[in-house]
């Protein structure tokens, strides 16, 4: 009798433990909104739940993972030649063009390269056509923004006057209503400005140099290093992408439902943050994407199933390689990013953490360390620069 009671007690305790675990898991499913379609069906109810979801702690166990042997993975990266003077000059020329300034000239007639502000109305056979009206439009003469012949006919014309410009739309024009048609544009020229490209002088170099040097030798060496850093970063990015895709395609992942729910709610939370930043209601933003609540939940569940594989892959490789993340690792990663994208003083590691989140930074640092280790094991094919 005692043995029977003891057995019943053990069974009762096991069932209670399982029930508690089941209730805990169910609560997680509800809190994340992952199972919301199981008990709600209207947009308003579903969005109300999604707007109140909370991000739980990352589950200790995400599921089972079996990673492909990295020695079977081959990646191709570009073997660049030394950066040439022509490439440095081209980069400087692009910088100068990106820093053009507008200046009102002491003349009234329009020249090639000028920026003219115009109002216009286009008609075909006396009837205004769709898209043929504009007001206060800044047009750069010679940019070929408008139909052929439009801009060239404005050269020599004067500001403050109205002109009729005649053009013929090409036979392969995208609008079937305008293909091959002759049109008249009534154009009013409001004002014009010259586009001034800054000189490549001491002032330009000082303004654009990280070291605030006006020396042409120092500045051009800096530009050369920037190009090399960008190439190296793009090579690493390309290699990482190839390794990631090879692992995801060749490995097996069996995530738990809790892992999927955890990934799901993070994606929903990001969309909620985006809605807040754009000063929109979360539900309205999703509707603007062309989805109702059910479609949105299903798409996020599908996306979560894809994203959790990346998380599981990184976790497994982190464990295999014995990787840890330190403050120095974050600093080194950020310096590489800053050099590649030429952040300058505009973005610091702290501001990036505030804007993108500490989880994002930690994840990116982990990726860089994981793929740096993976690069030691994969087969690398170097291809010549095209």
mmCIF file of C-alpha atoms in Angstrom:
data_model
loop_
_atom_site.group_PDB
_atom_site.id
_atom_site.type_symbol
_atom_site.label_atom_id
_atom_site.label_comp_id
_atom_site.label_asym_id
_atom_site.label_seq_id
_atom_site.Cartn_x
_atom_site.Cartn_y
_atom_site.Cartn_z
ATOM 1 C CA UNK A 1 0.000 0.000 0.000
ATOM 2 C CA UNK A 2 2.837 2.338 0.924
ATOM 3 C CA UNK A 3 4.610 1.546 -2.358
ATOM 4 C CA UNK A 4 1.397 2.319 -4.244
ATOM 5 C CA UNK A 5 0.994 5.668 -2.444
ATOM 6 C CA UNK A 6 4.625 6.514 -3.078
ATOM 7 C CA UNK A 7 4.196 5.757 -6.778
ATOM 8 C CA UNK A 8 1.061 7.886 -6.956
ATOM 9 C CA UNK A 9 2.884 10.737 -5.226
ATOM 10 C CA UNK A 10 5.782 10.571 -7.705
ATOM 11 C CA UNK A 11 3.373 10.542 -10.662
ATOM 12 C CA UNK A 12 1.510 13.502 -9.163
ATOM 13 C CA UNK A 13 4.725 15.483 -8.718
ATOM 14 C CA UNK A 14 5.844 14.726 -12.288
ATOM 15 C CA UNK A 15 2.475 15.755 -13.701
ATOM 16 C CA UNK A 16 2.498 18.961 -11.640
ATOM 17 C CA UNK A 17 5.997 19.749 -12.895
ATOM 18 C CA UNK A 18 4.984 19.100 -16.494
ATOM 19 C CA UNK A 19 1.830 21.174 -16.035
ATOM 20 C CA UNK A 20 3.870 24.067 -14.619
ATOM 21 C CA UNK A 21 6.279 23.803 -17.535
ATOM 22 C CA UNK A 22 3.409 23.668 -20.011
ATOM 23 C CA UNK A 23 1.717 26.692 -18.388
ATOM 24 C CA UNK A 24 5.006 28.596 -18.462
ATOM 25 C CA UNK A 25 5.519 27.794 -22.134
ATOM 26 C CA UNK A 26 1.905 28.698 -22.903
ATOM 27 C CA UNK A 27 2.316 32.002 -21.065
ATOM 28 C CA UNK A 28 5.425 32.710 -23.150
ATOM 29 C CA UNK A 29 3.498 31.955 -26.347
ATOM 30 C CA UNK A 30 0.738 34.368 -25.301
ATOM 31 C CA UNK A 31 3.144 37.112 -24.133
ATOM 32 C CA UNK A 32 5.054 36.998 -27.414
ATOM 33 C CA UNK A 33 1.917 36.863 -29.574
ATOM 34 C CA UNK A 34 3.305 33.854 -31.434
ATOM 35 C CA UNK A 35 0.082 31.823 -31.008
ATOM 36 C CA UNK A 36 -2.278 34.789 -31.318
ATOM 37 C CA UNK A 37 -4.013 33.320 -34.394
ATOM 38 C CA UNK A 38 -5.020 30.271 -32.367
ATOM 39 C CA UNK A 39 -7.461 32.271 -30.283
ATOM 40 C CA UNK A 40 -8.133 35.588 -32.101
ATOM 41 C CA UNK A 41 -9.198 36.393 -35.663
ATOM 42 C CA UNK A 42 -10.036 40.103 -36.016
ATOM 43 C CA UNK A 43 -7.466 42.748 -36.954
ATOM 44 C CA UNK A 44 -8.182 44.956 -33.960
ATOM 45 C CA UNK A 45 -7.825 42.094 -31.442
ATOM 46 C CA UNK A 46 -4.653 40.714 -33.023
ATOM 47 C CA UNK A 47 -2.972 44.121 -33.254
ATOM 48 C CA UNK A 48 -3.952 44.866 -29.653
ATOM 49 C CA UNK A 49 -2.091 41.731 -28.537
ATOM 50 C CA UNK A 50 0.951 42.445 -30.743
ATOM 51 C CA UNK A 51 1.194 45.984 -29.401
ATOM 52 C CA UNK A 52 1.457 44.643 -25.840
ATOM 53 C CA UNK A 53 3.938 41.832 -26.463
ATOM 54 C CA UNK A 54 7.073 41.710 -24.347
ATOM 55 C CA UNK A 55 10.462 40.286 -25.283
ATOM 56 C CA UNK A 56 11.308 37.354 -22.995
ATOM 57 C CA UNK A 57 14.806 36.283 -22.084
ATOM 58 C CA UNK A 58 16.536 34.317 -24.772
ATOM 59 C CA UNK A 59 15.755 30.614 -24.173
ATOM 60 C CA UNK A 60 18.755 28.654 -22.924
ATOM 61 C CA UNK A 61 17.906 25.872 -25.358
ATOM 62 C CA UNK A 62 17.015 26.903 -28.911
ATOM 63 C CA UNK A 63 16.895 23.442 -30.442
ATOM 64 C CA UNK A 64 19.207 20.988 -32.172
ATOM 65 C CA UNK A 65 21.858 22.082 -34.663
ATOM 66 C CA UNK A 66 24.178 20.077 -36.911
ATOM 67 C CA UNK A 67 26.701 22.309 -38.712
ATOM 68 C CA UNK A 68 28.263 21.342 -42.041
ATOM 69 C CA UNK A 69 32.021 20.597 -42.088
ATOM 70 C CA UNK A 70 33.541 24.008 -42.902
ATOM 71 C CA UNK A 71 36.367 22.384 -44.853
ATOM 72 C CA UNK A 72 33.740 21.529 -47.480
ATOM 73 C CA UNK A 73 32.844 25.214 -47.937
ATOM 74 C CA UNK A 74 34.448 27.246 -50.750
ATOM 75 C CA UNK A 75 34.286 31.036 -51.010
ATOM 76 C CA UNK A 76 35.486 33.358 -53.785
ATOM 77 C CA UNK A 77 36.884 36.802 -53.018
ATOM 78 C CA UNK A 78 38.519 39.457 -55.185
ATOM 79 C CA UNK A 79 42.288 39.802 -55.265
ATOM 80 C CA UNK A 80 42.630 43.566 -55.779
ATOM 81 C CA UNK A 81 45.618 45.248 -57.380
ATOM 82 C CA UNK A 82 47.368 48.128 -55.625
ATOM 83 C CA UNK A 83 45.247 51.299 -55.484
ATOM 84 C CA UNK A 84 46.310 53.530 -58.386
ATOM 85 C CA UNK A 85 46.690 57.315 -58.567
ATOM 86 C CA UNK A 86 43.845 57.369 -61.106
ATOM 87 C CA UNK A 87 41.539 55.727 -58.555
ATOM 88 C CA UNK A 88 42.557 58.246 -55.900
ATOM 89 C CA UNK A 89 41.956 61.144 -58.316
ATOM 90 C CA UNK A 90 38.553 59.711 -59.247
ATOM 91 C CA UNK A 91 37.576 59.480 -55.574
ATOM 92 C CA UNK A 92 38.638 63.093 -54.969
ATOM 93 C CA UNK A 93 36.697 64.241 -58.042
ATOM 94 C CA UNK A 94 33.596 62.475 -56.740
ATOM 95 C CA UNK A 95 34.035 64.165 -53.345
ATOM 96 C CA UNK A 96 34.262 67.554 -55.036
ATOM 97 C CA UNK A 97 31.121 66.909 -57.089
ATOM 98 C CA UNK A 98 29.233 65.778 -53.989
ATOM 99 C CA UNK A 99 30.064 69.083 -52.327
ATOM 100 C CA UNK A 100 28.740 71.375 -55.046
ATOM 101 C CA UNK A 101 27.282 74.643 -53.864
ATOM 102 C CA UNK A 102 24.516 76.719 -55.435
ATOM 103 C CA UNK A 103 25.256 80.359 -56.216
ATOM 104 C CA UNK A 104 23.029 82.948 -57.873
ATOM 105 C CA UNK A 105 24.912 84.266 -60.922
ATOM 106 C CA UNK A 106 25.017 87.911 -61.969
ATOM 107 C CA UNK A 107 23.145 87.183 -65.215
ATOM 108 C CA UNK A 108 19.681 86.272 -66.435
ATOM 109 C CA UNK A 109 20.354 83.906 -69.324
ATOM 110 C CA UNK A 110 20.526 80.123 -68.803
ATOM 111 C CA UNK A 111 23.691 78.157 -69.568
ATOM 112 C CA UNK A 112 24.454 74.452 -69.737
ATOM 113 C CA UNK A 113 24.991 73.093 -66.207
ATOM 114 C CA UNK A 114 22.801 75.727 -64.525
ATOM 115 C CA UNK A 115 20.123 74.778 -62.034
ATOM 116 C CA UNK A 116 16.827 76.370 -63.063
ATOM 117 C CA UNK A 117 13.654 76.473 -61.007
ATOM 118 C CA UNK A 118 10.643 76.112 -63.272
ATOM 119 C CA UNK A 119 6.867 75.727 -63.395
ATOM 120 C CA UNK A 120 5.581 73.764 -66.381
ATOM 121 C CA UNK A 121 2.409 72.361 -67.944
ATOM 122 C CA UNK A 122 2.576 69.775 -70.724
ATOM 123 C CA UNK A 123 -0.165 69.237 -73.297
ATOM 124 C CA UNK A 124 -0.764 66.997 -76.312
ATOM 125 C CA UNK A 125 -3.249 68.316 -78.874
ATOM 126 C CA UNK A 126 -4.253 70.966 -76.349
ATOM 127 C CA UNK A 127 -5.065 68.442 -73.609
ATOM 128 C CA UNK A 128 -2.992 68.285 -70.422
ATOM 129 C CA UNK A 129 -1.612 64.788 -69.826
ATOM 130 C CA UNK A 130 -1.033 62.891 -66.599
ATOM 131 C CA UNK A 131 2.320 63.752 -64.990
ATOM 132 C CA UNK A 132 2.815 66.745 -67.279
ATOM 133 C CA UNK A 133 2.514 69.443 -64.603
ATOM 134 C CA UNK A 134 5.154 70.615 -62.126
ATOM 135 C CA UNK A 135 5.715 73.620 -59.899
ATOM 136 C CA UNK A 136 8.925 74.886 -58.311
ATOM 137 C CA UNK A 137 10.946 72.105 -59.927
ATOM 138 C CA UNK A 138 14.760 72.350 -59.791
ATOM 139 C CA UNK A 139 16.159 71.138 -63.109
ATOM 140 C CA UNK A 140 19.867 70.846 -63.894
ATOM 141 C CA UNK A 141 20.424 71.725 -67.550
ATOM 142 C CA UNK A 142 22.278 68.884 -69.265
ATOM 143 C CA UNK A 143 21.173 66.208 -66.815
ATOM 144 C CA UNK A 144 18.793 64.671 -69.406
ATOM 145 C CA UNK A 145 16.135 64.406 -66.734
ATOM 146 C CA UNK A 146 13.351 65.472 -69.113
ATOM 147 C CA UNK A 147 12.489 64.184 -72.575
ATOM 148 C CA UNK A 148 15.154 64.824 -75.219
ATOM 149 C CA UNK A 149 15.226 68.427 -76.474
ATOM 150 C CA UNK A 150 13.499 69.950 -73.440
ATOM 151 C CA UNK A 151 16.592 71.090 -71.545
ATOM 152 C CA UNK A 152 18.595 72.239 -74.592
ATOM 153 C CA UNK A 153 15.757 74.584 -75.605
ATOM 154 C CA UNK A 154 16.028 76.374 -72.259
ATOM 155 C CA UNK A 155 19.654 77.383 -72.880
ATOM 156 C CA UNK A 156 19.800 81.131 -73.587
ATOM 157 C CA UNK A 157 16.341 81.764 -72.163
ATOM 158 C CA UNK A 158 15.889 84.363 -69.386
ATOM 159 C CA UNK A 159 14.546 84.120 -65.847
ATOM 160 C CA UNK A 160 11.154 85.662 -65.094
ATOM 161 C CA UNK A 161 9.778 84.839 -68.538
ATOM 162 C CA UNK A 162 7.432 82.195 -69.946
ATOM 163 C CA UNK A 163 8.265 80.053 -72.971
ATOM 164 C CA UNK A 164 6.647 77.325 -75.073
ATOM 165 C CA UNK A 165 8.899 74.289 -75.495
ATOM 166 C CA UNK A 166 8.062 71.647 -78.125
ATOM 167 C CA UNK A 167 9.290 68.059 -77.859
ATOM 168 C CA UNK A 168 8.460 64.639 -79.300
ATOM 169 C CA UNK A 169 8.242 61.650 -76.999
ATOM 170 C CA UNK A 170 10.260 58.623 -78.179
ATOM 171 C CA UNK A 171 8.475 55.622 -79.672
ATOM 172 C CA UNK A 172 9.653 53.423 -76.807
ATOM 173 C CA UNK A 173 8.399 55.822 -74.093
ATOM 174 C CA UNK A 174 6.944 53.976 -71.063
ATOM 175 C CA UNK A 175 3.528 55.686 -71.365
ATOM 176 C CA UNK A 176 1.526 54.215 -74.236
ATOM 177 C CA UNK A 177 -0.545 57.436 -74.398
ATOM 178 C CA UNK A 178 2.562 59.522 -75.128
ATOM 179 C CA UNK A 179 4.654 57.229 -77.348
ATOM 180 C CA UNK A 180 5.755 59.129 -80.455
ATOM 181 C CA UNK A 181 3.465 62.074 -79.598
ATOM 182 C CA UNK A 182 4.442 65.743 -80.064
ATOM 183 C CA UNK A 183 3.889 67.802 -76.937
ATOM 184 C CA UNK A 184 4.001 71.434 -75.883
ATOM 185 C CA UNK A 185 5.323 72.518 -72.490
ATOM 186 C CA UNK A 186 4.465 75.977 -71.219
ATOM 187 C CA UNK A 187 7.450 76.774 -68.997
ATOM 188 C CA UNK A 188 7.902 79.631 -66.544
ATOM 189 C CA UNK A 189 11.492 80.215 -65.429
ATOM 190 C CA UNK A 190 11.437 81.358 -61.818
ATOM 191 C CA UNK A 191 15.138 81.678 -61.023
ATOM 192 C CA UNK A 192 18.483 80.049 -61.732
ATOM 193 C CA UNK A 193 21.633 79.126 -59.879
ATOM 194 C CA UNK A 194 25.127 78.074 -60.825
ATOM 195 C CA UNK A 195 26.523 74.813 -59.507
ATOM 196 C CA UNK A 196 29.982 75.561 -58.134
ATOM 197 C CA UNK A 197 32.439 72.691 -57.608
ATOM 198 C CA UNK A 198 34.949 73.455 -54.850
ATOM 199 C CA UNK A 199 38.613 73.777 -55.805
ATOM 200 C CA UNK A 200 41.024 71.038 -54.824
ATOM 201 C CA UNK A 201 43.029 73.282 -52.539
ATOM 202 C CA UNK A 202 44.296 73.491 -48.941
ATOM 203 C CA UNK A 203 40.853 74.473 -47.628
ATOM 204 C CA UNK A 204 39.156 71.504 -49.318
ATOM 205 C CA UNK A 205 41.757 69.046 -48.054
ATOM 206 C CA UNK A 206 41.629 70.419 -44.501
ATOM 207 C CA UNK A 207 37.825 70.200 -44.466
ATOM 208 C CA UNK A 208 37.734 66.600 -45.723
ATOM 209 C CA UNK A 209 40.788 65.160 -43.983
ATOM 210 C CA UNK A 210 40.334 63.114 -40.803
ATOM 211 C CA UNK A 211 43.702 64.355 -39.582
ATOM 212 C CA UNK A 212 42.830 67.936 -40.607
ATOM 213 C CA UNK A 213 45.849 68.105 -42.875
ATOM 214 C CA UNK A 214 45.988 70.441 -45.876
ATOM 215 C CA UNK A 215 48.942 68.562 -47.384
ATOM 216 C CA UNK A 216 48.107 66.944 -50.739
ATOM 217 C CA UNK A 217 50.499 64.042 -50.020
ATOM 218 C CA UNK A 218 48.928 63.269 -46.630
ATOM 219 C CA UNK A 219 45.373 63.712 -47.947
ATOM 220 C CA UNK A 220 45.863 61.448 -50.974
ATOM 221 C CA UNK A 221 47.502 58.809 -48.772
ATOM 222 C CA UNK A 222 44.418 58.964 -46.552
ATOM 223 C CA UNK A 223 42.125 58.538 -49.576
ATOM 224 C CA UNK A 224 44.225 55.585 -50.759
ATOM 225 C CA UNK A 225 43.911 53.912 -47.346
ATOM 226 C CA UNK A 226 40.143 54.538 -47.341
ATOM 227 C CA UNK A 227 39.797 52.751 -50.694
ATOM 228 C CA UNK A 228 41.878 49.814 -49.402
ATOM 229 C CA UNK A 229 39.758 49.634 -46.213
ATOM 230 C CA UNK A 230 36.533 49.676 -48.228
ATOM 231 C CA UNK A 231 37.791 46.863 -50.454
ATOM 232 C CA UNK A 232 38.878 44.793 -47.476
ATOM 233 C CA UNK A 233 35.531 45.334 -45.774
ATOM 234 C CA UNK A 234 33.574 44.385 -48.905
ATOM 235 C CA UNK A 235 35.728 41.276 -49.350
ATOM 236 C CA UNK A 236 35.044 40.247 -45.761
ATOM 237 C CA UNK A 237 31.335 40.984 -46.165
ATOM 238 C CA UNK A 238 31.190 38.909 -49.363
ATOM 239 C CA UNK A 239 33.048 36.017 -47.719
ATOM 240 C CA UNK A 240 30.787 36.154 -44.666
ATOM 241 C CA UNK A 241 27.680 36.047 -46.842
ATOM 242 C CA UNK A 242 28.978 33.054 -48.820
ATOM 243 C CA UNK A 243 29.926 31.173 -45.640
ATOM 244 C CA UNK A 244 26.577 31.981 -44.044
ATOM 245 C CA UNK A 245 24.606 30.743 -47.056
ATOM 246 C CA UNK A 246 26.684 27.566 -47.355
ATOM 247 C CA UNK A 247 26.191 26.753 -43.677
ATOM 248 C CA UNK A 248 22.452 27.485 -43.737
ATOM 249 C CA UNK A 249 21.945 25.347 -46.845
ATOM 250 C CA UNK A 250 24.181 22.464 -45.751
ATOM 251 C CA UNK A 251 23.311 22.256 -42.049
ATOM 252 C CA UNK A 252 20.220 21.082 -40.190
ATOM 253 C CA UNK A 253 18.290 23.140 -37.639
ATOM 254 C CA UNK A 254 15.366 22.053 -35.479
ATOM 255 C CA UNK A 255 14.322 25.052 -33.380
ATOM 256 C CA UNK A 256 11.979 24.749 -30.413
ATOM 257 C CA UNK A 257 8.674 26.572 -30.433
ATOM 258 C CA UNK A 258 9.964 28.784 -27.601
ATOM 259 C CA UNK A 259 12.934 29.773 -29.775
ATOM 260 C CA UNK A 260 10.630 30.649 -32.669
ATOM 261 C CA UNK A 261 8.405 32.713 -30.368
ATOM 262 C CA UNK A 262 11.438 34.561 -28.981
ATOM 263 C CA UNK A 263 12.626 35.389 -32.511
ATOM 264 C CA UNK A 264 9.096 36.310 -33.611
ATOM 265 C CA UNK A 265 8.518 38.887 -30.884
ATOM 266 C CA UNK A 266 11.859 40.586 -31.588
ATOM 267 C CA UNK A 267 10.819 41.116 -35.205
ATOM 268 C CA UNK A 268 7.439 42.489 -34.138
ATOM 269 C CA UNK A 269 9.119 44.775 -31.623
ATOM 270 C CA UNK A 270 11.395 46.209 -34.338
ATOM 271 C CA UNK A 271 8.349 47.053 -36.444
ATOM 272 C CA UNK A 272 6.727 48.714 -33.440
ATOM 273 C CA UNK A 273 9.854 50.828 -32.937
ATOM 274 C CA UNK A 274 9.814 51.776 -36.633
ATOM 275 C CA UNK A 275 6.183 52.831 -36.346
ATOM 276 C CA UNK A 276 7.019 54.971 -33.319
ATOM 277 C CA UNK A 277 9.954 56.616 -35.121
ATOM 278 C CA UNK A 278 7.748 57.457 -38.115
ATOM 279 C CA UNK A 279 5.012 58.681 -35.755
ATOM 280 C CA UNK A 280 2.516 56.114 -37.027
ATOM 281 C CA UNK A 281 0.164 53.698 -35.360
ATOM 282 C CA UNK A 282 1.678 50.216 -35.507
ATOM 283 C CA UNK A 283 -1.468 48.702 -37.022
ATOM 284 C CA UNK A 284 -1.686 51.470 -39.627
ATOM 285 C CA UNK A 285 1.936 50.995 -40.676
ATOM 286 C CA UNK A 286 1.313 47.285 -41.272
ATOM 287 C CA UNK A 287 -1.799 48.100 -43.291
ATOM 288 C CA UNK A 288 0.285 50.578 -45.319
ATOM 289 C CA UNK A 289 2.509 47.606 -46.180
ATOM 290 C CA UNK A 290 -0.600 46.045 -47.750
ATOM 291 C CA UNK A 291 -1.163 43.387 -45.068
ATOM 292 C CA UNK A 292 -3.920 42.642 -42.609
ATOM 293 C CA UNK A 293 -3.152 41.302 -39.122
ATOM 294 C CA UNK A 294 -3.355 37.603 -40.039
ATOM 295 C CA UNK A 295 -1.107 38.060 -43.082
ATOM 296 C CA UNK A 296 1.372 40.021 -40.974
ATOM 297 C CA UNK A 297 1.561 37.393 -38.212
ATOM 298 C CA UNK A 298 2.033 34.589 -40.732
ATOM 299 C CA UNK A 299 4.755 36.508 -42.577
ATOM 300 C CA UNK A 300 6.572 37.271 -39.296
ATOM 301 C CA UNK A 301 6.359 33.620 -38.217
ATOM 302 C CA UNK A 302 7.860 32.592 -41.548
ATOM 303 C CA UNK A 303 10.593 35.216 -41.205
ATOM 304 C CA UNK A 304 11.269 34.136 -37.604
ATOM 305 C CA UNK A 305 11.728 30.537 -38.774
ATOM 306 C CA UNK A 306 14.407 31.797 -41.188
ATOM 307 C CA UNK A 307 16.108 34.156 -38.739
ATOM 308 C CA UNK A 308 16.310 31.698 -35.852
ATOM 309 C CA UNK A 309 18.550 29.515 -38.013
ATOM 310 C CA UNK A 310 21.082 32.354 -38.149
ATOM 311 C CA UNK A 311 20.947 32.695 -34.369
ATOM 312 C CA UNK A 312 21.355 28.952 -33.843
ATOM 313 C CA UNK A 313 24.204 28.826 -36.350
ATOM 314 C CA UNK A 314 26.104 31.649 -34.623
ATOM 315 C CA UNK A 315 25.511 30.143 -31.181
ATOM 316 C CA UNK A 316 26.823 26.758 -32.320
ATOM 317 C CA UNK A 317 29.917 28.215 -34.013
ATOM 318 C CA UNK A 318 30.539 30.466 -31.026
ATOM 319 C CA UNK A 319 30.592 27.356 -28.859
ATOM 320 C CA UNK A 320 32.752 25.395 -31.325
ATOM 321 C CA UNK A 321 35.332 28.176 -31.596
ATOM 322 C CA UNK A 322 35.204 29.112 -27.891
ATOM 323 C CA UNK A 323 34.472 32.765 -28.704
ATOM 324 C CA UNK A 324 33.856 35.467 -26.081
ATOM 325 C CA UNK A 325 32.961 39.133 -26.674
ATOM 326 C CA UNK A 326 34.898 41.916 -24.920
ATOM 327 C CA UNK A 327 34.787 45.722 -25.004
ATOM 328 C CA UNK A 328 37.997 45.635 -27.061
ATOM 329 C CA UNK A 329 36.258 43.413 -29.622
ATOM 330 C CA UNK A 330 33.466 45.985 -29.905
ATOM 331 C CA UNK A 331 35.971 48.819 -30.332
ATOM 332 C CA UNK A 332 37.959 46.976 -33.035
ATOM 333 C CA UNK A 333 34.762 46.059 -34.922
ATOM 334 C CA UNK A 334 33.534 49.646 -34.793
ATOM 335 C CA UNK A 335 36.865 51.015 -36.037
ATOM 336 C CA UNK A 336 36.671 48.671 -39.027
ATOM 337 C CA UNK A 337 33.107 49.815 -39.739
ATOM 338 C CA UNK A 338 34.066 53.469 -39.323
ATOM 339 C CA UNK A 339 37.013 53.138 -41.705
ATOM 340 C CA UNK A 340 34.954 51.298 -44.303
ATOM 341 C CA UNK A 341 32.043 53.760 -44.235
ATOM 342 C CA UNK A 342 34.070 56.860 -43.352
ATOM 343 C CA UNK A 343 31.946 57.747 -40.309
ATOM 344 C CA UNK A 344 34.406 60.385 -39.117
ATOM 345 C CA UNK A 345 33.133 62.081 -35.970
ATOM 346 C CA UNK A 346 29.467 61.792 -36.971
ATOM 347 C CA UNK A 347 28.901 58.410 -35.268
ATOM 348 C CA UNK A 348 30.515 56.918 -32.171
ATOM 349 C CA UNK A 349 30.184 53.421 -30.763
ATOM 350 C CA UNK A 350 27.985 54.751 -27.954
ATOM 351 C CA UNK A 351 25.624 56.567 -30.347
ATOM 352 C CA UNK A 352 25.397 53.444 -32.520
ATOM 353 C CA UNK A 353 24.429 51.401 -29.446
ATOM 354 C CA UNK A 354 21.716 53.923 -28.592
ATOM 355 C CA UNK A 355 20.373 54.085 -32.140
ATOM 356 C CA UNK A 356 20.589 50.415 -33.143
ATOM 357 C CA UNK A 357 20.627 48.772 -29.725
ATOM 358 C CA UNK A 358 23.319 46.966 -27.754
ATOM 359 C CA UNK A 359 21.978 43.583 -28.935
ATOM 360 C CA UNK A 360 22.607 44.625 -32.532
ATOM 361 C CA UNK A 361 26.212 45.624 -31.790
ATOM 362 C CA UNK A 362 26.861 42.424 -29.842
ATOM 363 C CA UNK A 363 25.368 40.332 -32.647
ATOM 364 C CA UNK A 364 27.479 42.060 -35.318
ATOM 365 C CA UNK A 365 30.671 41.709 -33.264
ATOM 366 C CA UNK A 366 29.896 38.028 -32.756
ATOM 367 C CA UNK A 367 29.379 37.591 -36.495
ATOM 368 C CA UNK A 368 32.711 39.228 -37.304
ATOM 369 C CA UNK A 369 34.574 36.992 -34.835
ATOM 370 C CA UNK A 370 32.763 33.817 -35.890
ATOM 371 C CA UNK A 371 33.413 34.415 -39.587
ATOM 372 C CA UNK A 372 37.043 35.387 -38.927
ATOM 373 C CA UNK A 373 37.513 31.939 -37.376
ATOM 374 C CA UNK A 374 35.488 30.246 -40.125
ATOM 375 C CA UNK A 375 37.731 31.854 -42.760
ATOM 376 C CA UNK A 376 40.631 29.849 -41.334
ATOM 377 C CA UNK A 377 38.849 26.594 -42.173
ATOM 378 C CA UNK A 378 37.047 27.209 -45.473
ATOM 379 C CA UNK A 379 38.616 26.940 -48.930
ATOM 380 C CA UNK A 380 39.295 30.391 -50.437
ATOM 381 C CA UNK A 381 39.480 31.034 -54.183
ATOM 382 C CA UNK A 382 40.950 34.409 -55.145
ATOM 383 C CA UNK A 383 39.666 35.920 -58.376
ATOM 384 C CA UNK A 384 41.270 38.804 -60.276
ATOM 385 C CA UNK A 385 39.691 42.228 -60.167
ATOM 386 C CA UNK A 386 37.322 42.734 -63.097
#
